[in-house]
Tab-separated table of C-alpha atoms in Angstrom:
chain	number	residue	atom	x	y	z
S	1	MET	CA	-0.015	0.067	-0.221
S	2	LYS	CA	1.349	3.537	-0.902
S	3	LYS	CA	2.364	5.828	2.073
S	4	LYS	CA	-0.566	7.688	3.540
S	5	LEU	CA	0.124	11.311	2.980
S	6	LEU	CA	-0.783	12.574	6.706
S	7	ALA	CA	1.465	9.878	8.332
S	8	LEU	CA	4.356	10.589	6.202
S	9	VAL	CA	3.809	14.465	7.003
S	10	CYS	CA	3.805	13.649	10.677
S	11	ALA	CA	6.638	11.472	10.665
S	12	LEU	CA	8.793	13.780	8.802
S	13	VAL	CA	8.272	16.389	10.776
S	14	MET	CA	8.931	14.411	13.974
S	15	ILE	CA	12.328	12.890	12.495
S	16	PHE	CA	14.156	15.852	11.302
S	17	SER	CA	15.552	18.694	13.488
S	18	LEU	CA	16.453	22.268	11.830
S	19	ALA	CA	18.120	25.003	12.702
S	20	SER	CA	16.054	28.506	12.868
S	21	CYS	CA	14.955	29.687	9.620
S	22	GLY	CA	14.690	33.153	10.543
S	23	LEU	CA	11.466	33.748	8.850
S	24	SER	CA	9.130	36.552	8.996
S	25	THR	CA	5.701	34.907	8.659
S	26	PRO	CA	2.168	36.003	7.919
S	27	ASP	CA	-0.894	34.266	9.914
S	28	THR	CA	-2.351	32.912	7.130
S	29	VAL	CA	-1.423	32.156	3.323
S	30	GLY	CA	-5.092	32.185	2.280
S	31	LYS	CA	-7.560	29.534	1.298
S	32	VAL	CA	-8.233	25.993	-0.485
S	33	GLY	CA	-11.867	26.175	-0.969
S	34	ASP	CA	-13.432	26.999	2.179
S	35	PHE	CA	-10.106	25.725	4.319
S	36	GLU	CA	-8.060	28.524	5.791
S	37	VAL	CA	-4.333	27.562	5.802
S	38	SER	CA	-2.150	28.864	8.570
S	39	SER	CA	1.394	29.822	8.084
S	40	GLY	CA	2.352	26.822	10.229
S	41	LEU	CA	0.278	24.425	8.130
S	42	TYR	CA	1.836	25.780	4.879
S	43	LEU	CA	5.389	25.345	6.707
S	44	LEU	CA	4.490	21.947	7.814
S	45	ALA	CA	3.192	21.015	4.289
S	46	GLN	CA	6.349	22.276	2.442
S	47	PHE	CA	8.936	21.027	4.923
S	48	SER	CA	7.201	17.460	4.300
S	49	ALA	CA	7.250	17.894	0.478
S	50	TYR	CA	11.065	18.608	0.575
S	51	GLN	CA	11.831	15.615	2.616
S	52	GLN	CA	9.867	13.604	0.242
S	53	ALA	CA	12.040	15.089	-2.562
S	54	ALA	CA	15.153	13.988	-0.348
S	55	GLN	CA	14.136	10.537	-0.417
S	56	LEU	CA	14.455	10.264	-4.178
S	57	VAL	CA	17.949	11.901	-3.910
S	58	GLY	CA	20.477	10.765	-6.521
S	59	THR	CA	23.752	9.397	-4.897
S	60	ASP	CA	25.829	12.641	-5.870
S	61	GLN	CA	23.201	15.181	-4.391
S	62	ASP	CA	23.343	16.739	-1.024
S	63	THR	CA	20.072	17.411	0.562
S	64	THR	CA	21.551	19.592	3.305
S	65	ASP	CA	22.689	22.066	0.813
S	66	VAL	CA	19.189	23.388	0.617
S	67	LYS	CA	19.581	26.354	-2.078
S	68	ALA	CA	21.652	23.901	-4.460
S	69	PHE	CA	19.506	20.906	-3.871
S	70	LEU	CA	16.099	22.809	-4.980
S	71	LYS	CA	17.876	23.495	-8.374
S	72	LYS	CA	18.680	19.710	-9.149
S	73	THR	CA	16.584	17.275	-10.778
S	74	ILE	CA	15.148	14.180	-9.112
S	75	THR	CA	13.493	10.887	-10.471
S	76	THR	CA	10.050	11.011	-9.430
S	77	ASP	CA	8.899	7.601	-10.951
S	78	ALA	CA	11.423	4.884	-11.232
S	79	ASP	CA	9.497	2.753	-13.499
S	80	SER	CA	8.698	5.441	-15.959
S	81	GLY	CA	12.025	7.605	-15.539
S	82	GLU	CA	9.936	10.884	-15.097
S	83	THR	CA	11.748	13.548	-13.418
S	84	ALA	CA	11.320	16.901	-12.056
S	85	VAL	CA	13.446	20.115	-10.776
S	86	VAL	CA	13.303	19.588	-6.924
S	87	GLN	CA	11.976	23.232	-6.344
S	88	ASP	CA	9.143	22.484	-8.638
S	89	TYR	CA	8.270	18.968	-7.163
S	90	VAL	CA	8.481	20.851	-3.751
S	91	ALA	CA	5.761	23.540	-4.826
S	92	ASP	CA	3.370	20.765	-6.207
S	93	LYS	CA	3.640	18.333	-3.460
S	94	THR	CA	2.845	21.542	-1.005
S	95	LEU	CA	-0.042	22.401	-2.862
S	96	GLU	CA	-1.271	18.846	-3.006
S	97	THR	CA	-0.886	18.244	0.829
S	98	LEU	CA	-2.980	21.562	1.346
S	99	ARG	CA	-5.582	20.637	-1.194
S	100	THR	CA	-5.719	17.115	0.922
S	101	PHE	CA	-6.187	18.865	4.103
S	102	ALA	CA	-8.977	21.064	2.626
S	103	ALA	CA	-10.638	17.972	1.031
S	104	ILE	CA	-10.632	16.226	4.492
S	105	ASP	CA	-12.157	18.977	6.148
S	106	ALA	CA	-14.759	19.566	3.408
S	107	ARG	CA	-15.684	15.887	3.161
S	108	PHE	CA	-15.810	15.554	7.207
S	109	ALA	CA	-18.308	18.224	6.922
S	110	GLU	CA	-20.529	17.214	4.175
S	111	LEU	CA	-20.919	14.085	5.623
S	112	GLY	CA	-22.272	15.314	8.952
S	113	GLY	CA	-18.898	14.623	10.717
S	114	GLU	CA	-18.349	16.603	14.153
S	115	LEU	CA	-15.661	16.082	16.622
S	116	THR	CA	-16.934	15.591	19.898
S	117	ALA	CA	-15.209	17.424	22.856
S	118	GLU	CA	-13.316	14.536	23.931
S	119	GLN	CA	-12.116	13.796	20.643
S	120	ALA	CA	-10.516	17.012	20.112
S	121	GLN	CA	-9.125	16.821	23.479
S	122	VAL	CA	-7.563	13.698	22.508
S	123	ALA	CA	-5.938	15.344	19.728
S	124	ASP	CA	-4.829	18.399	21.756
S	125	ASN	CA	-3.334	16.252	24.066
S	126	TYR	CA	-1.353	14.481	21.521
S	127	ALA	CA	-0.010	17.679	19.785
S	128	GLN	CA	1.000	18.918	23.345
S	129	GLN	CA	3.184	15.745	23.543
S	130	LEU	CA	4.599	16.448	20.390
S	131	MET	CA	5.321	19.976	21.126
S	132	ASP	CA	6.764	18.729	24.446
S	133	GLN	CA	9.088	16.199	22.796
S	134	TYR	CA	10.139	18.187	19.661
S	135	GLY	CA	9.068	22.026	20.409
S	136	SER	CA	12.705	23.279	19.603
S	137	THR	CA	12.091	21.724	16.005
S	138	TYR	CA	8.332	23.134	15.385
S	139	THR	CA	9.378	26.707	16.980
S	140	ALA	CA	12.446	26.804	14.837
S	141	ASN	CA	10.367	26.231	11.735
S	142	GLY	CA	7.357	28.439	12.633
S	143	ILE	CA	5.173	25.601	13.733
S	144	GLY	CA	3.422	26.291	17.098
S	145	LEU	CA	1.187	24.478	19.326
S	146	GLU	CA	-1.845	25.630	17.502
S	147	THR	CA	-0.751	24.468	14.521
S	148	LEU	CA	-0.165	21.069	15.896
S	149	LYS	CA	-3.740	20.910	17.140
S	150	ALA	CA	-5.021	21.742	13.814
S	151	PHE	CA	-3.085	19.203	12.129
S	152	GLU	CA	-3.859	16.633	14.764
S	153	ARG	CA	-7.535	17.052	14.396
S	154	ILE	CA	-7.174	16.931	10.544
S	155	GLN	CA	-5.740	13.542	11.119
S	156	LEU	CA	-8.527	12.676	13.378
S	157	LYS	CA	-10.887	13.549	10.936
S	158	HIS	CA	-9.049	11.639	8.061
S	159	THR	CA	-9.633	8.338	10.468
S	160	LEU	CA	-13.244	9.068	11.138
S	161	LEU	CA	-14.124	9.455	7.542
S	162	LEU	CA	-13.264	5.814	6.754
S	163	THR	CA	-16.405	4.848	9.047
S	164	LEU	CA	-18.456	8.229	7.770
S	165	VAL	CA	-17.720	6.831	4.190
S	166	TYR	CA	-17.673	3.197	4.377
S	167	GLY	CA	-19.077	2.134	7.839
S	168	PRO	CA	-22.315	0.544	8.347
S	169	ASP	CA	-24.227	3.915	8.239
S	170	GLY	CA	-21.777	5.675	5.649
S	171	GLU	CA	-21.805	6.869	1.995
S	172	SER	CA	-20.692	3.581	0.812
S	173	PRO	CA	-21.043	1.025	3.321
S	174	VAL	CA	-18.945	-2.003	3.095
S	175	ASP	CA	-20.778	-5.345	4.179
S	176	ASP	CA	-19.559	-7.070	7.266
S	177	SER	CA	-19.100	-10.132	5.476
S	178	ASP	CA	-16.572	-8.507	3.071
S	179	LEU	CA	-14.992	-6.906	6.075
S	180	THR	CA	-14.620	-10.349	7.512
S	181	GLU	CA	-13.487	-11.957	4.146
S	182	HIS	CA	-10.724	-9.286	3.923
S	183	LEU	CA	-9.573	-9.863	7.543
S	184	ASP	CA	-9.149	-13.506	7.067
S	185	SER	CA	-7.455	-13.322	3.636
S	186	GLN	CA	-5.266	-10.154	3.838
S	187	MET	CA	-4.996	-9.470	7.450
S	188	TYR	CA	-2.763	-11.474	10.191
S	189	GLU	CA	-3.415	-11.751	13.923
S	190	LEU	CA	0.051	-13.210	15.345
S	191	ALA	CA	0.625	-14.289	18.658
S	192	TYR	CA	4.896	-14.126	18.641
S	193	VAL	CA	7.948	-14.463	20.853
S	194	ASN	CA	10.712	-12.363	19.389
S	195	ILE	CA	14.398	-13.876	19.599
S	196	PRO	CA	17.445	-11.779	19.051
S	197	LEU	CA	20.247	-13.278	16.715
S	198	TYR	CA	22.959	-11.636	18.795
S	199	ASN	CA	24.196	-12.097	22.525
S	200	THR	CA	21.880	-9.469	24.511
S	201	SER	CA	25.118	-8.992	27.136
S	202	THR	CA	27.629	-8.444	24.421
S	203	PHE	CA	25.858	-7.836	21.413
S	204	VAL	CA	27.984	-10.157	19.161
S	205	SER	CA	25.903	-11.282	16.029
S	206	ALA	CA	25.423	-14.937	15.503
S	207	SER	CA	27.325	-16.500	12.795
S	208	ASP	CA	25.203	-18.134	10.133
S	209	ASP	CA	26.025	-21.700	11.717
S	210	GLN	CA	24.667	-20.307	15.049
S	211	LYS	CA	21.730	-18.674	13.326
S	212	ALA	CA	20.672	-22.142	11.650
S	213	GLN	CA	21.127	-23.669	15.341
S	214	MET	CA	18.978	-21.302	16.658
S	215	LEU	CA	16.284	-21.409	14.166
S	216	GLN	CA	16.002	-25.034	14.144
S	217	LEU	CA	15.286	-25.158	17.991
S	218	ALA	CA	12.696	-22.446	17.416
S	219	GLN	CA	11.244	-24.603	14.810
S	220	ALA	CA	11.057	-27.742	17.133
S	221	ALA	CA	9.189	-25.249	19.754
S	222	ALA	CA	6.784	-24.286	17.162
S	223	ALA	CA	6.208	-27.928	16.298
S	224	SER	CA	5.519	-28.463	20.154
S	225	CYS	CA	2.044	-26.424	20.024
S	226	SER	CA	0.452	-28.521	17.150
S	227	GLU	CA	-1.644	-30.120	19.450
S	228	THR	CA	-3.320	-26.963	20.404
S	229	GLN	CA	-4.281	-26.036	16.914
S	230	ASP	CA	-8.182	-26.570	17.356
S	231	GLY	CA	-8.196	-24.817	20.813
S	232	SER	CA	-9.355	-21.650	22.098
S	233	VAL	CA	-7.066	-18.813	21.411
S	234	SER	CA	-6.176	-18.441	25.101
S	235	GLU	CA	-4.965	-21.738	24.870
S	236	GLN	CA	-3.153	-21.432	21.884
S	237	VAL	CA	-1.265	-18.312	23.402
S	238	SER	CA	-0.608	-20.304	26.596
S	239	ALA	CA	0.702	-23.350	24.569
S	240	LEU	CA	3.347	-20.795	22.519
S	241	HIS	CA	4.392	-19.076	25.749
S	242	SER	CA	5.055	-22.553	27.445
S	243	ALA	CA	6.857	-23.861	24.316
S	244	ALA	CA	8.926	-20.485	24.318
S	245	SER	CA	9.844	-20.966	28.089
S	246	ALA	CA	11.011	-24.458	27.627
S	247	ALA	CA	12.922	-23.752	24.256
S	248	LEU	CA	14.480	-20.371	24.987
S	249	PRO	CA	17.501	-21.237	27.463
S	250	ASP	CA	18.803	-23.704	25.052
S	251	ILE	CA	18.147	-20.972	22.100
S	252	TYR	CA	20.059	-18.506	23.913
S	253	ALA	CA	22.737	-20.694	24.980
S	254	VAL	CA	24.032	-20.863	21.357
S	255	LEU	CA	25.480	-17.690	22.041
S	256	ASP	CA	26.619	-18.098	25.505
S	257	SER	CA	23.429	-15.944	26.826
S	258	THR	CA	20.463	-16.456	29.089
S	259	PRO	CA	17.049	-15.164	28.263
S	260	ALA	CA	15.488	-12.168	30.468
S	261	GLU	CA	12.416	-13.359	32.755
S	262	ASP	CA	9.943	-11.755	30.246
S	263	ALA	CA	11.588	-13.329	27.130
S	264	SER	CA	9.070	-15.655	26.794
S	265	ASN	CA	6.348	-13.353	27.125
S	266	VAL	CA	3.868	-13.462	23.959
S	267	GLN	CA	2.726	-10.485	22.349
S	268	THR	CA	-0.269	-10.035	19.774
S	269	GLU	CA	-0.367	-7.979	16.555
S	270	LEU	CA	-2.688	-7.412	13.615
S	271	LEU	CA	-0.599	-7.288	10.578
S	272	THR	CA	-1.406	-6.300	6.917
S	273	GLU	CA	0.088	-7.239	3.854
S	274	SER	CA	2.297	-4.249	3.645
S	275	ASP	CA	3.188	-4.903	7.240
S	276	LEU	CA	4.526	-8.396	6.248
S	277	THR	CA	6.477	-7.130	3.313
S	278	GLY	CA	8.055	-4.249	5.011
S	279	ALA	CA	9.061	-6.185	8.035
S	280	PHE	CA	9.359	-9.725	7.032
S	281	THR	CA	12.647	-9.018	4.922
S	282	GLN	CA	14.385	-12.509	4.887
S	283	ASP	CA	13.399	-14.717	1.891
S	284	GLY	CA	10.236	-16.900	2.519
S	285	ALA	CA	9.527	-15.228	5.684
S	286	ALA	CA	6.349	-13.540	4.803
S	287	ASP	CA	5.250	-16.487	2.636
S	288	ALA	CA	5.684	-18.507	6.051
S	289	VAL	CA	3.132	-16.294	7.723
S	290	ARG	CA	0.953	-16.339	4.650
S	291	GLY	CA	0.578	-19.989	4.715
S	292	LEU	CA	-0.390	-20.340	8.489
S	293	VAL	CA	-3.667	-21.616	9.288
S	294	TYR	CA	-5.338	-20.142	12.670
S	295	GLY	CA	-3.773	-22.212	15.476
S	296	GLU	CA	-0.777	-23.112	13.825
S	297	ALA	CA	2.831	-22.229	14.732
S	298	ALA	CA	5.893	-21.769	13.094
S	299	ALA	CA	9.638	-20.075	13.494
S	300	VAL	CA	11.523	-18.316	10.712
S	301	GLN	CA	14.297	-15.533	10.569
S	302	TYR	CA	12.033	-12.535	9.744
S	303	ASN	CA	14.975	-9.984	9.352
S	304	ALA	CA	18.870	-9.757	9.510
S	305	ALA	CA	18.711	-9.820	13.457
S	306	SER	CA	15.731	-11.672	14.471
S	307	ILE	CA	13.870	-15.044	14.940
S	308	ILE	CA	10.247	-14.774	15.453
S	309	LEU	CA	8.421	-17.701	17.032
S	310	MET	CA	4.760	-17.207	15.976
S	311	MET	CA	1.198	-18.552	15.878
S	312	ARG	CA	-1.663	-17.225	13.805
S	313	ILE	CA	-4.717	-16.865	15.791
S	314	ASP	CA	-8.401	-15.799	15.049
S	315	PRO	CA	-8.587	-11.959	15.140
S	316	LEU	CA	-12.191	-12.344	15.934
S	317	GLN	CA	-11.603	-14.255	18.994
S	318	VAL	CA	-9.346	-11.474	20.262
S	319	SER	CA	-11.385	-8.528	19.128
S	320	THR	CA	-14.884	-7.986	17.637
S	321	LEU	CA	-15.657	-7.088	14.225
S	322	ASP	CA	-16.677	-3.426	15.200
S	323	ALA	CA	-13.685	-3.063	17.329
S	324	LEU	CA	-11.523	-3.928	14.232
S	325	ARG	CA	-13.583	-1.969	11.643
S	326	THR	CA	-11.517	0.952	11.146
S	327	GLN	CA	-8.185	-0.934	10.955
S	328	ILE	CA	-9.664	-3.245	8.511
S	329	LEU	CA	-11.249	-0.457	6.411
S	330	SER	CA	-7.845	1.404	6.677
S	331	ASP	CA	-6.320	-1.505	4.837
S	332	MET	CA	-9.156	-2.241	2.442
S	333	LYS	CA	-10.231	1.074	1.483
S	334	GLY	CA	-7.557	3.414	2.360
S	335	ASP	CA	-5.952	3.854	-0.793
S	336	GLU	CA	-9.467	4.119	-2.414
S	337	LEU	CA	-10.019	6.911	0.074
S	338	GLU	CA	-6.873	8.727	-0.691
S	339	ASP	CA	-7.392	8.788	-4.308
S	340	ALA	CA	-10.968	10.342	-3.635
S	341	LEU	CA	-9.526	13.023	-1.456
S	342	THR	CA	-6.967	13.943	-3.931
S	343	ALA	CA	-9.441	14.099	-6.532
S	344	TYR	CA	-11.729	16.280	-4.501
S	345	GLY	CA	-8.977	18.417	-3.322
S	346	SER	CA	-8.074	19.096	-7.083
S	347	THR	CA	-11.718	20.653	-7.724
S	348	LEU	CA	-11.235	23.142	-4.990
S	349	GLU	CA	-10.554	26.885	-5.817
S	350	ASN	CA	-6.924	27.630	-4.917
S	351	ASN	CA	-7.052	31.199	-3.156
S	352	LEU	CA	-3.514	31.001	-1.869
S	353	SER	CA	-1.509	34.135	-1.632
S	354	THR	CA	1.465	33.837	-3.550
S	355	SER	CA	2.858	37.168	-1.810
S	356	ALA	CA	2.306	35.326	1.661
S	357	MET	CA	3.926	32.084	0.420
S	358	ASN	CA	6.778	34.007	-1.019
S	359	LYS	CA	7.621	35.177	2.342
S	360	MET	CA	8.140	31.715	3.351
S	361	PRO	CA	10.091	30.103	0.526
S	362	ALA	CA	11.612	26.494	0.470
S	363	SER	CA	15.206	27.921	0.300
S	364	LYS	CA	14.765	29.227	3.894
S	365	ILE	CA	14.533	25.540	5.179
S	366	VAL	CA	17.870	24.542	6.919
S	367	ASN	CA	18.687	20.872	7.015
S	368	PRO	CA	21.360	19.980	9.741
S	369	SER	CA	24.658	18.941	8.532
S	370	SER	CA	24.570	15.694	10.242
S	371	SER	CA	21.503	14.506	8.277
S	372	SER	CA	22.344	11.549	5.647
S	373	ASN	CA	21.003	11.558	2.251
S	374	SER	CA	18.290	8.699	1.775
């Protein structure tokens, strides 16, 4: 699944720490449709656009030299070979982001959405947490607490749109049977124990032979859970915990290490196809998950540093369909909603002030010299 625009904006702003841009900014830069764009939201969208460009950087390009990088050409589509000048790319992506903000706000209102006082407070609290952690970064870039509150409320509306559009009483409701089928065929509730492929005291990595030995022991532990395949989820999780508790001392001993008291604690997580392809990077690891039936256990090396001892369990024995509805809809309809918002945003009238935006040029962005190119 393609990256969600709002999540990308949020992540990028948190990751990068910038020096002061020395900007003198207006209060707003105008409107997209009926949505008023504050200077803070504009700066947030512009900086996100720059970082998206930085992710497409060539090997000989330096993104820390902002003025120089803005004049460079990047490949925006590896398949087609399409290119763009960074400055143009940043301008286009900034407007696209602002149009999406406006589309979310407009569609939420059109569908009768209204944030409750409790929901608004949750968004505001999270904004305050971000300011507490990253305040120097935000402040240096003209992004204050009110901007973060506005952004978090937009994010919340974005999430709630899934139900307003696709929920039981939504504009285009998705039938519960279709949700259940998607959950069963495209999502994976795992109970698991993570096993590090390094000595947890010395951090010395396992050799290939040691990894093979540890994996063999973990696979034997997985096989010992087979008799609970038809049991309840609680019985299955208990069996996995017992198998891990019995096996971990020998597995850790391969590296002259001992497991912590909580090393055999079982965690659960609902994964999507994109989660699998993103996290299970070793050959065949993701396919091993896809091949599991409910109650079946397996052990695989899923990345360079870890083995996972896991069991696929029935998510509807862990949660109700209503509790999982938004998560399923996000995976099932998230791209469709993004495309619809992008299309809707493109129809909104652009009444942004060129003179106001010119007071906040991308050339004023300052990346720390310690940043490395992607």
